[in-house]
Tab-separated table of C-alpha atoms in Angstrom:
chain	number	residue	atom	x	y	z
A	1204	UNK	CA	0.000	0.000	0.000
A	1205	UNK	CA	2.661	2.321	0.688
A	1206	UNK	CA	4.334	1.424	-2.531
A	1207	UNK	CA	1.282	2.589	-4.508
A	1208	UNK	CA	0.888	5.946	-2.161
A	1209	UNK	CA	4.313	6.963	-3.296
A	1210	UNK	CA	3.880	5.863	-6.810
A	1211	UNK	CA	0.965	8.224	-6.652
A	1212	UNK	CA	2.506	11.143	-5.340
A	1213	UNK	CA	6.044	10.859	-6.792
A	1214	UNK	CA	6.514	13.719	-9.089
A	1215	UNK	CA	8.470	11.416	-11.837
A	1216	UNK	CA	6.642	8.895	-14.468
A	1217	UNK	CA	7.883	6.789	-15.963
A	1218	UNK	CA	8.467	6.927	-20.032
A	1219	UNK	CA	5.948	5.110	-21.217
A	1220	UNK	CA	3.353	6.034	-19.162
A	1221	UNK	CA	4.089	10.203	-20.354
A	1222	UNK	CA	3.772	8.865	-23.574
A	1223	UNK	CA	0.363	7.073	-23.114
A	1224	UNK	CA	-0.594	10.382	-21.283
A	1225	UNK	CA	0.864	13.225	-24.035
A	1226	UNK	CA	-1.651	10.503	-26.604
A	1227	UNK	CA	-4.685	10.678	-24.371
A	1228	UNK	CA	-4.124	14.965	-23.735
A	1229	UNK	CA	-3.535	15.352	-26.995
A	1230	UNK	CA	-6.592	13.443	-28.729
A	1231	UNK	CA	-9.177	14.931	-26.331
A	1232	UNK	CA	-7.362	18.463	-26.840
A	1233	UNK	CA	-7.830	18.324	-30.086
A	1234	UNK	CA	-11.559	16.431	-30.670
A	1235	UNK	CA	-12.432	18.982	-27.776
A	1236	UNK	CA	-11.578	21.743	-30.283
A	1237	UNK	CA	-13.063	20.454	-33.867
A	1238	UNK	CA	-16.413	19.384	-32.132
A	1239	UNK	CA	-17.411	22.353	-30.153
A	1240	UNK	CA	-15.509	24.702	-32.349
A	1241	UNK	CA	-14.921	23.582	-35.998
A	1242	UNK	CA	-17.557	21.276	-36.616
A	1243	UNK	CA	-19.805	24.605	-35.136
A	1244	UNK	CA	-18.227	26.888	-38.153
A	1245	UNK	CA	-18.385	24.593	-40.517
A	1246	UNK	CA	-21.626	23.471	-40.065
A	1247	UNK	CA	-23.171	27.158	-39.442
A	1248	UNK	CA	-20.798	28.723	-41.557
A	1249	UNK	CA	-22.746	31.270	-43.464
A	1250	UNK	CA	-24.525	32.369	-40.041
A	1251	UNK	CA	-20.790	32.349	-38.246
A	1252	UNK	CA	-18.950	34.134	-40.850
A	1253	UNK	CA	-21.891	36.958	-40.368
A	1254	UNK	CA	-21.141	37.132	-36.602
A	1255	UNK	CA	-17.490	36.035	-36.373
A	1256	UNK	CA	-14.752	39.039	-34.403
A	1257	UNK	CA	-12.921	40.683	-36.608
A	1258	UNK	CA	-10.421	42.214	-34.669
A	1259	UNK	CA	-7.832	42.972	-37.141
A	1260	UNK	CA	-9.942	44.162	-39.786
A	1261	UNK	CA	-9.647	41.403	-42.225
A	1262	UNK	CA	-13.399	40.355	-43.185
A	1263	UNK	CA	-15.480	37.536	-42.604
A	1264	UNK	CA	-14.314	34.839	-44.676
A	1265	UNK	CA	-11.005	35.534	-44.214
A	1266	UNK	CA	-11.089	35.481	-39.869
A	1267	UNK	CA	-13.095	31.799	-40.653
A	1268	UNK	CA	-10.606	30.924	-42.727
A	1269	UNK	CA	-8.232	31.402	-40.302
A	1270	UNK	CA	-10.732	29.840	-37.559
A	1271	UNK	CA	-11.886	27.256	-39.780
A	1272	UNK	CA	-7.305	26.064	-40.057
A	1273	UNK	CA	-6.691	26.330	-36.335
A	1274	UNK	CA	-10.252	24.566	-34.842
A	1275	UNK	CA	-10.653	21.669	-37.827
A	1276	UNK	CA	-6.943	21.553	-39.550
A	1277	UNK	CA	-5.318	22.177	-36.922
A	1278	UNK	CA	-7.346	20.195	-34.090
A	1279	UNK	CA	-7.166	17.270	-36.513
A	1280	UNK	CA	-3.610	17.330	-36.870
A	1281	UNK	CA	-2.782	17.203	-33.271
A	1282	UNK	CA	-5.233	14.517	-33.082
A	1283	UNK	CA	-2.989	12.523	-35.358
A	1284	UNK	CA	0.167	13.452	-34.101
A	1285	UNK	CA	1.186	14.711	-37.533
A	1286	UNK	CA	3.241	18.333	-37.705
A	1287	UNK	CA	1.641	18.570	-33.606
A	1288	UNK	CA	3.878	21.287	-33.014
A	1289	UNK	CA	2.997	23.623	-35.985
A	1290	UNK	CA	-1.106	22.794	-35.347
A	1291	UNK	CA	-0.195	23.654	-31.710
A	1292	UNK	CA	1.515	27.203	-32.517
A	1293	UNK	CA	-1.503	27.760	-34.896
A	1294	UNK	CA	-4.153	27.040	-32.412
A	1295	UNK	CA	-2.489	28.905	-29.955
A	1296	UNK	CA	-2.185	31.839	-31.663
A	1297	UNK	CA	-5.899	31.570	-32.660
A	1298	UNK	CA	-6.682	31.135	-29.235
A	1299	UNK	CA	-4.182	33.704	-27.938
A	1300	UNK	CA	-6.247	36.411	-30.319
A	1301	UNK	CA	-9.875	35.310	-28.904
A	1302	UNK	CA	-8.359	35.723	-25.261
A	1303	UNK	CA	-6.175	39.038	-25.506
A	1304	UNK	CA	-8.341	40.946	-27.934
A	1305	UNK	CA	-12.070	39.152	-28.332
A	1306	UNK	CA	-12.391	38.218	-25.274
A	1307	UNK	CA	-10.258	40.803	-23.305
A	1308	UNK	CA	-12.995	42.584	-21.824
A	1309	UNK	CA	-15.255	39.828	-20.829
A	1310	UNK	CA	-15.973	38.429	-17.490
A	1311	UNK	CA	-13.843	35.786	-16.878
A	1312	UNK	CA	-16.891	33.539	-17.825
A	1313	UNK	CA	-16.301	34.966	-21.277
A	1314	UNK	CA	-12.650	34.098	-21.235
A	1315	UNK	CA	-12.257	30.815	-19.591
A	1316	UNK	CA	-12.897	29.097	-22.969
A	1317	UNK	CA	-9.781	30.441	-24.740
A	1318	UNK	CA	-7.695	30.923	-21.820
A	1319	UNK	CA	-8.054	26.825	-21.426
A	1320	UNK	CA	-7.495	26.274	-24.994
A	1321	UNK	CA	-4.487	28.431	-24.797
A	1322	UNK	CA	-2.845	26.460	-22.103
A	1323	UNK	CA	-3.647	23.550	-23.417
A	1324	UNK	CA	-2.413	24.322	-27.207
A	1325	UNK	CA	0.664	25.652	-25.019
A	1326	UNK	CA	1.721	22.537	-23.341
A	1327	UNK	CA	0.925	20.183	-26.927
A	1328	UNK	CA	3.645	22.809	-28.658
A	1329	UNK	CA	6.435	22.405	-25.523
A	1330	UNK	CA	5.707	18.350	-24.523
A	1331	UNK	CA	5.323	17.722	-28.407
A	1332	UNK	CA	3.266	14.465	-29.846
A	1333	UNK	CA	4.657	11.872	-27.948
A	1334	UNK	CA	5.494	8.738	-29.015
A	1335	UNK	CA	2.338	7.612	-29.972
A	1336	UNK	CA	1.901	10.186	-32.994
A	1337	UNK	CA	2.550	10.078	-36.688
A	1338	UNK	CA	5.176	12.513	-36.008
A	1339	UNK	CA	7.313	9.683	-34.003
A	1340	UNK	CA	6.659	7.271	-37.185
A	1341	UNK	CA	7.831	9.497	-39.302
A	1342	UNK	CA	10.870	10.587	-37.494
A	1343	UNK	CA	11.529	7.248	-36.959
A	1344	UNK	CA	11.596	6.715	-40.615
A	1345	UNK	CA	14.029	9.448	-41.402
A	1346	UNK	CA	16.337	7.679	-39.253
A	1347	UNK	CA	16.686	4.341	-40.529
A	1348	UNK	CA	19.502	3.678	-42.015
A	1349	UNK	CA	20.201	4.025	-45.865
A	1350	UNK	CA	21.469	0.787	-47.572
A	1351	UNK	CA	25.167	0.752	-48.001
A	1352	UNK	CA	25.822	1.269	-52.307
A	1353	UNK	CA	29.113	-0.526	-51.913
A	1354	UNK	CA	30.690	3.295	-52.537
């Protein structure tokens, strides 16, 4: 019992078990994000791009294009593990725009959604994939050896 207590509490996992945990963060993360945010856009998309911010000026279609990348492109991405880090960065820095200049003067009701989302894009783009993504696979591939041509 004691052994399990300080398994529980000890600040340290073990590598395999960050791995299965970076998978399971990162798939919720990002199905969190397309369902209640990019399937929403997509599916409403001529009422959204109506009533989407626009606070830099841009238009419409252009601020759900740039929605529609981060909360379906991206979120699908870092469900996959494939390019996590760049789908991170891009989903933060939609995120980062809804909190600091959407969302700036709400309540904090009104900016719990993309502070959350922030932090959480945040820790995919420092932890990275793990090694249960597409992005390990493929890394792994660039690093198998070429044959030797006898040159």
């Amino acid at each position: 019992m004691l052994t399990l207590l300080r398994r529980f509490i000890s600040p340290e996992s073990s590598p395999a078990v960050l791995d299965w945990g970076l998978l399971v963060f990162r798939v919720l993360f990002g199905l969190a994000l397309l369902r209640v945010h990019g399937w929403e856009k997509m599916a409403n998309y001529a009422e959204e791009v109506q009533s989407i911010p626009d606070p830099f000026g841009l238009g419409g279609p252009a601020n759900m294009a740039f929605a529609i990348a981060s909360d379906v492109l991206g979120a699908a991405l870092v469900v996959l593990g494939l390019a996590t880090r760049p789908a991170a960065l891009l989903i933060l820095g939609t995120t980062l725009v809804g909190l600091l200049l959407v969302h700036l003067a709400d309540d904090w009701h009104g900016r719990d959604v993309p502070l959350v989302y922030s932090i959480m894009a945040l820790a995919v783009l420092v932890l990275g994939p793990g090694r249960h993504s597409l992005d390990a696979w493929l890394v792994g591939k660039l690093r198998e050896p070429t044959p030797d041509l006898g040159y």
